[in-house]
PDB file of C-alpha atoms in Angstrom:
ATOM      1  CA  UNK A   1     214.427  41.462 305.256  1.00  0.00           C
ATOM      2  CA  UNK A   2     216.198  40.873 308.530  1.00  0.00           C
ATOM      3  CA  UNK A   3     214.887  37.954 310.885  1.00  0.00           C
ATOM      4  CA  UNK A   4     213.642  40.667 313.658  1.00  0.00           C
ATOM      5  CA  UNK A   5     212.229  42.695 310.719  1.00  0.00           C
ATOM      6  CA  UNK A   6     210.187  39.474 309.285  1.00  0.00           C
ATOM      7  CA  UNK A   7     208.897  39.134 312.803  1.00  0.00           C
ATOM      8  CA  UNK A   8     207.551  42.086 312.970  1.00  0.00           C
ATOM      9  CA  UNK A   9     206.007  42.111 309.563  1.00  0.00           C
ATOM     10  CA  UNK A  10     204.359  38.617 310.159  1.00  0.00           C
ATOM     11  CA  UNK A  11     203.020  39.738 313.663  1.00  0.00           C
ATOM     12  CA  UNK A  12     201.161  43.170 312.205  1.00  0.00           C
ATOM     13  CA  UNK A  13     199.703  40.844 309.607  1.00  0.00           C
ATOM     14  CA  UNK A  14     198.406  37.868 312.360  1.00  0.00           C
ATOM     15  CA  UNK A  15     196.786  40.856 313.865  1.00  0.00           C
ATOM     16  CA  UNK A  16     195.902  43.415 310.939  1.00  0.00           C
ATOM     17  CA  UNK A  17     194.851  40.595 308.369  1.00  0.00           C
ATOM     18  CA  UNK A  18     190.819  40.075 309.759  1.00  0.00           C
ATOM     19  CA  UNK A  19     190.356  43.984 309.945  1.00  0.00           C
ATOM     20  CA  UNK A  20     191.679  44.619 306.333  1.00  0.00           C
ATOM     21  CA  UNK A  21     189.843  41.559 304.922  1.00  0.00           C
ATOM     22  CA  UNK A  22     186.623  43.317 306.568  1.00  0.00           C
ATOM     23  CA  UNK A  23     187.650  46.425 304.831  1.00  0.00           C
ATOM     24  CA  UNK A  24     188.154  44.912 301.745  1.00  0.00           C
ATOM     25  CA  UNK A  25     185.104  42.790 301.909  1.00  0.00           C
ATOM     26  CA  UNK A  26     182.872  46.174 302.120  1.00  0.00           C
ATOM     27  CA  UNK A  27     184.968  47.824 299.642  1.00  0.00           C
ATOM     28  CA  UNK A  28     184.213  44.891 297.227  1.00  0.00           C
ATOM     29  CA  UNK A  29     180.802  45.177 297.953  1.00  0.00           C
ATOM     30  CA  UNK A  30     180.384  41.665 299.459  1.00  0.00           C
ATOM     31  CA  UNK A  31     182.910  39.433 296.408  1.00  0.00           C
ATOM     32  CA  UNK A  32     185.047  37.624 299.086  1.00  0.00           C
ATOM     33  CA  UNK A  33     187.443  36.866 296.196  1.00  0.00           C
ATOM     34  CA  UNK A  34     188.459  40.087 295.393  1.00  0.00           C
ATOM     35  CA  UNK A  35     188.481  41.005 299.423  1.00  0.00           C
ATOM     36  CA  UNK A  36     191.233  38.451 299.330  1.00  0.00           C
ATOM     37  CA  UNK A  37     193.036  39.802 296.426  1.00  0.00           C
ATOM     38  CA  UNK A  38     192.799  43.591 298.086  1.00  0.00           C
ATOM     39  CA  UNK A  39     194.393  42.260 300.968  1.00  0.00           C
ATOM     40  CA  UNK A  40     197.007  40.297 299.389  1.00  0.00           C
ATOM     41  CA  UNK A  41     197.982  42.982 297.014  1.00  0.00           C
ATOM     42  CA  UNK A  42     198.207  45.548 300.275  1.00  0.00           C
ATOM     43  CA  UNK A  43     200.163  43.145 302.342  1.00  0.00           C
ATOM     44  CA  UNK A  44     202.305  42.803 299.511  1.00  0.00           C
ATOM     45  CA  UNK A  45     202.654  46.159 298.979  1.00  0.00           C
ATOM     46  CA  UNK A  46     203.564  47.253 302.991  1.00  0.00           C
ATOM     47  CA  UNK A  47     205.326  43.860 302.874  1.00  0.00           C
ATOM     48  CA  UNK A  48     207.715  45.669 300.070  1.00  0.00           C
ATOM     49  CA  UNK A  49     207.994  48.738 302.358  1.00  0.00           C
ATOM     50  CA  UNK A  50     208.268  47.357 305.657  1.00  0.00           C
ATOM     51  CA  UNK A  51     211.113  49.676 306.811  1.00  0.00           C
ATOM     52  CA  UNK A  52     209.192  52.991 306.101  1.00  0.00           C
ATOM     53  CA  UNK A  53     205.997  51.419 307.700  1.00  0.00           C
ATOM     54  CA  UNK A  54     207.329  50.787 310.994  1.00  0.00           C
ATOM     55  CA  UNK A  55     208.543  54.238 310.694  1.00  0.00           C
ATOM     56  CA  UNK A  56     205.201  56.029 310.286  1.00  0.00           C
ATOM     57  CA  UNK A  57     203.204  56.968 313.445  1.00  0.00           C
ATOM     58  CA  UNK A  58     200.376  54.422 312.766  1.00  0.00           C
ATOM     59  CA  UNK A  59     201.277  51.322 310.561  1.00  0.00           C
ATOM     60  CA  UNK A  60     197.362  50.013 310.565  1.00  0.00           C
ATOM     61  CA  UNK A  61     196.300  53.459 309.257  1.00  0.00           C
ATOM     62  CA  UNK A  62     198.934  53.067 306.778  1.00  0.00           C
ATOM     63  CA  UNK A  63     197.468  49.515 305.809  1.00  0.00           C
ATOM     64  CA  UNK A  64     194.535  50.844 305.478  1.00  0.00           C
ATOM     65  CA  UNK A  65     195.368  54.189 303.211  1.00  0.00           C
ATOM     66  CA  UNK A  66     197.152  51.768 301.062  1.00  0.00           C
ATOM     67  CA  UNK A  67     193.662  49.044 300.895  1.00  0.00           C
ATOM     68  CA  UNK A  68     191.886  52.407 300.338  1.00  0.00           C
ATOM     69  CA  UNK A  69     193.924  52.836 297.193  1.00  0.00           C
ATOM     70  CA  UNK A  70     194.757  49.885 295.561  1.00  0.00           C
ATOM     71  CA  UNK A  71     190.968  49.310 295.209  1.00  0.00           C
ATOM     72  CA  UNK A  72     190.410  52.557 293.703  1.00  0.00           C
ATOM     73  CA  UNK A  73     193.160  52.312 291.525  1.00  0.00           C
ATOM     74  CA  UNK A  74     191.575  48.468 290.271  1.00  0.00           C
ATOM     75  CA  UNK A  75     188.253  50.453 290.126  1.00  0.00           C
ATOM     76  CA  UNK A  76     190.103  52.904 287.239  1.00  0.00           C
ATOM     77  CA  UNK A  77     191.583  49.722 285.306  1.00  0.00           C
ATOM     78  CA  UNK A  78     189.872  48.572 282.045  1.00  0.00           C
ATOM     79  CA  UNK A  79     190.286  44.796 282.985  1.00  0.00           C
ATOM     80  CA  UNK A  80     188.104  45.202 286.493  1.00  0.00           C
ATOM     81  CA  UNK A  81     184.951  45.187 284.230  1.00  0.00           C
ATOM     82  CA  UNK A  82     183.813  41.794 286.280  1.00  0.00           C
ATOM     83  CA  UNK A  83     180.588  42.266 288.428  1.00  0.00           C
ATOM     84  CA  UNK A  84     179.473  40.108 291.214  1.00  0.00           C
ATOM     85  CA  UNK A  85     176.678  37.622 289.917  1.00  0.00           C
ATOM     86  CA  UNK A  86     173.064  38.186 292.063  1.00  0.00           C
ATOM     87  CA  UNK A  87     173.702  34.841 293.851  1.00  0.00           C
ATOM     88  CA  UNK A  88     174.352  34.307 297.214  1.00  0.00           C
ATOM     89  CA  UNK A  89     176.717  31.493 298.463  1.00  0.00           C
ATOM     90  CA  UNK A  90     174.900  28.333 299.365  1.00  0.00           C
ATOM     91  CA  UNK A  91     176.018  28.929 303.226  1.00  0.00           C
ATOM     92  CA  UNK A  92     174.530  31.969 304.225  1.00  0.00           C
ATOM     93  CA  UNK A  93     175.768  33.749 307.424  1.00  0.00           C
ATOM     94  CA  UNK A  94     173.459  33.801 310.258  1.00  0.00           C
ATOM     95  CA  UNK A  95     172.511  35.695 312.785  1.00  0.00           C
ATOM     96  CA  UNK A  96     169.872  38.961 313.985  1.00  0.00           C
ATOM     97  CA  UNK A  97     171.227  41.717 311.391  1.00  0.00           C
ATOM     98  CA  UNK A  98     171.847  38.948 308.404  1.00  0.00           C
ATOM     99  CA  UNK A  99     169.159  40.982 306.229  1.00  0.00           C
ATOM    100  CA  UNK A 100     170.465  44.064 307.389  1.00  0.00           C
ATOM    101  CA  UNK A 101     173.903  43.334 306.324  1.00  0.00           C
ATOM    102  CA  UNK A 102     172.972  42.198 302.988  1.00  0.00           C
ATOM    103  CA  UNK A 103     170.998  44.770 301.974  1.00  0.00           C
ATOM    104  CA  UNK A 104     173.426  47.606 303.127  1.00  0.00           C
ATOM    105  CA  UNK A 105     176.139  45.795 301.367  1.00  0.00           C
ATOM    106  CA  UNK A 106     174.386  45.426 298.612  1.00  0.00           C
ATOM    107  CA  UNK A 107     173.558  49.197 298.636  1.00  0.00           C
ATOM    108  CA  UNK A 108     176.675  49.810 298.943  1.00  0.00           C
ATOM    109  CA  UNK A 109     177.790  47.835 295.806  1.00  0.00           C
ATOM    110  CA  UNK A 110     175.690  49.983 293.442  1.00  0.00           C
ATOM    111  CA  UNK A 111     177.357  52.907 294.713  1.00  0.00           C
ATOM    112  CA  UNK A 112     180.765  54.564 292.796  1.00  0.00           C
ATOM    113  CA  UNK A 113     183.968  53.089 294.122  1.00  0.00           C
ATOM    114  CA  UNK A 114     184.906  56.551 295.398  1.00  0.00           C
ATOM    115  CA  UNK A 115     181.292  56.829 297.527  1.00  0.00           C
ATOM    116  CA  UNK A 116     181.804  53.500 298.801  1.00  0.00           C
ATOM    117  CA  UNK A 117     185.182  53.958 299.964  1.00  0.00           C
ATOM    118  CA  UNK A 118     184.914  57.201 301.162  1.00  0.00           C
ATOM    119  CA  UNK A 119     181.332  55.814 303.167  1.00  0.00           C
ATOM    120  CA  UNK A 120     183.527  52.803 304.835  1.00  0.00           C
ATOM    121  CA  UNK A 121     186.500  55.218 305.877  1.00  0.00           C
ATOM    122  CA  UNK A 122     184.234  57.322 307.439  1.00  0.00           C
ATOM    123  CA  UNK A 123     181.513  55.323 308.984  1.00  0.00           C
ATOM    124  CA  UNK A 124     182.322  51.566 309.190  1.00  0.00           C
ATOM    125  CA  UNK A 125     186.273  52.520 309.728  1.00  0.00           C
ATOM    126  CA  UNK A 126     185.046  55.367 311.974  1.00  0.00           C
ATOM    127  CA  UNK A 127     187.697  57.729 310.553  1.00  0.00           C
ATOM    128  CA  UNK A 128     187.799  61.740 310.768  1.00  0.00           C
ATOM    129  CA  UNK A 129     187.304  63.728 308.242  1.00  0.00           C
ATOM    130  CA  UNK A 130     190.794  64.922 307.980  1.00  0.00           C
ATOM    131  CA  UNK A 131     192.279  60.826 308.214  1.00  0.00           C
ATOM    132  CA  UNK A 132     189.552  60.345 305.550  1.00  0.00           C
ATOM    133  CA  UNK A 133     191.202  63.305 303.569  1.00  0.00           C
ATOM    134  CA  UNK A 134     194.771  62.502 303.581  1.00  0.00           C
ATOM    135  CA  UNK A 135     193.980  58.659 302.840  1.00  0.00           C
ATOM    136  CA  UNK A 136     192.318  59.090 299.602  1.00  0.00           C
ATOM    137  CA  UNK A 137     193.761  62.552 298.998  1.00  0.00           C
ATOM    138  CA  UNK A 138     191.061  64.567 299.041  1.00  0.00           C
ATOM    139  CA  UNK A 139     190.070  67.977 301.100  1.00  0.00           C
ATOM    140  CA  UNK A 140     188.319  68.086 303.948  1.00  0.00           C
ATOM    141  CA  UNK A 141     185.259  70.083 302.289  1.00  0.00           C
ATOM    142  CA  UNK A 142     185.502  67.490 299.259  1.00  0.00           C
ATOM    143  CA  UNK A 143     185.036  64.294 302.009  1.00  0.00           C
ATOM    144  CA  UNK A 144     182.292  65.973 303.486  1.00  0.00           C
ATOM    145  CA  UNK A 145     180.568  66.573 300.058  1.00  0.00           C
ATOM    146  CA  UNK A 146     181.339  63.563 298.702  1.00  0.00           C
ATOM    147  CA  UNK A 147     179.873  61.895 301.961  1.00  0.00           C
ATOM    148  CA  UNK A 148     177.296  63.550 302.053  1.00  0.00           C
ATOM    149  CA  UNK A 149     176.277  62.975 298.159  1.00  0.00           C
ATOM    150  CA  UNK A 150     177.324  59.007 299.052  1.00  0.00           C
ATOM    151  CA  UNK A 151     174.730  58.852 301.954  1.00  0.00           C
ATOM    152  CA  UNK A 152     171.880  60.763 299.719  1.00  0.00           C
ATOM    153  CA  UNK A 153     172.506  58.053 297.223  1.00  0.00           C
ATOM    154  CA  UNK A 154     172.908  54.875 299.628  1.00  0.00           C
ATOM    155  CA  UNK A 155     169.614  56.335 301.568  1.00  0.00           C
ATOM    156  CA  UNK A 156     168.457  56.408 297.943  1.00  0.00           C
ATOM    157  CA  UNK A 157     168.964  52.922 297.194  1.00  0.00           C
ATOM    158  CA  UNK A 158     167.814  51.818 300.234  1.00  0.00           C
ATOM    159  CA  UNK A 159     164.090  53.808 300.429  1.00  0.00           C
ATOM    160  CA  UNK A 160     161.896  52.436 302.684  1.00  0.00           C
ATOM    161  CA  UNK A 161     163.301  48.519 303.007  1.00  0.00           C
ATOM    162  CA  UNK A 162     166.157  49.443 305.932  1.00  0.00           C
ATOM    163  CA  UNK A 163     163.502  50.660 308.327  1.00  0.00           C
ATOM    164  CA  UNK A 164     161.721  47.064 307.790  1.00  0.00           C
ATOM    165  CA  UNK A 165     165.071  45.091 308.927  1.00  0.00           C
ATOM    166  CA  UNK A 166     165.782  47.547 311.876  1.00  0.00           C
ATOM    167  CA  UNK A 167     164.809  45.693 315.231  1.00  0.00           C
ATOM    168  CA  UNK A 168     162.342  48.104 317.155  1.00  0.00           C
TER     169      UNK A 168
END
């Protein structure tokens, strides 16, 4: 890559790297280590296309599409048969929705890898339906089934305990 072309790659990353990592994190259901290895594969992976990236309309949508799938794809692989262990680190994050956080991510880690991706495009990424679509290449009417399905199973898996971590 040229020098100019470096610079730009290295200043999408100083300001795309935090979002995709939260991506990733939710993606991975909560394992921080394979959050960083979602992101490092994706950077890698723009990193390798840089000149078509800068190209395309929106190059943090097209982070994010390629995040989308290259956890799906590790979902499909024989050798991601690892599971996150029930144990939390021994520094907890703090704060008023700490409880909230961990039980919706842990919800969301018992979902399918398709439900939980399609749930953080759509509601945590705050994507349309049609972005949602065309990222994991899908139809509209299968994204809106498939969220909806998603939600009936996250609600689900979360029965009754969410309403007791809500602040009234």
């Amino acid at each position: 890559m040229k020098s100019a072309q470096e610079d730009e790659y290295l200043a999408f990353v100083a300001a795309r790297a935090k979002a995709l990592y939260r991506s990733a994190y939710v993606l991975a259901a909560g394992d921080a280590h394979l959050a960083e290895d979602l992101v490092q594969e994706t950077l890698s992976r723009v990193y390798v296309h840089w000149k078509r990236v800068v190209r395309a309309d929106n190059p943090a949508a097209y982070a994010q599409t390629v995040l989308v799938r290259t956890f799906l794809s590790l979902r499909r692989r024989r050798s991601s048969t690892e599971r996150p262990t029930g144990t939390l680190p021994d520094n907890a994050a703090t704060g008023p929705d700490t409880a909230l956080r961990l039980t919706l991510l842990d919800a969301l880690g018992q979902l399918p890898p398709r439900d939980r991706a399609v749930l953080l495009l759509r509601y945590w990424e705050d994507r349309s339906i049609e972005e949602t679509a065309q990222m994991l290449r899908m139809t509209s009417s299968a994204v809106r089934s498939q969220s909806t399905r998603a939600l009936g199973r996250a609600r689900a898996l979360l029965g009754d305990s969410l309403s007791d971590l809500i602040p009234h």
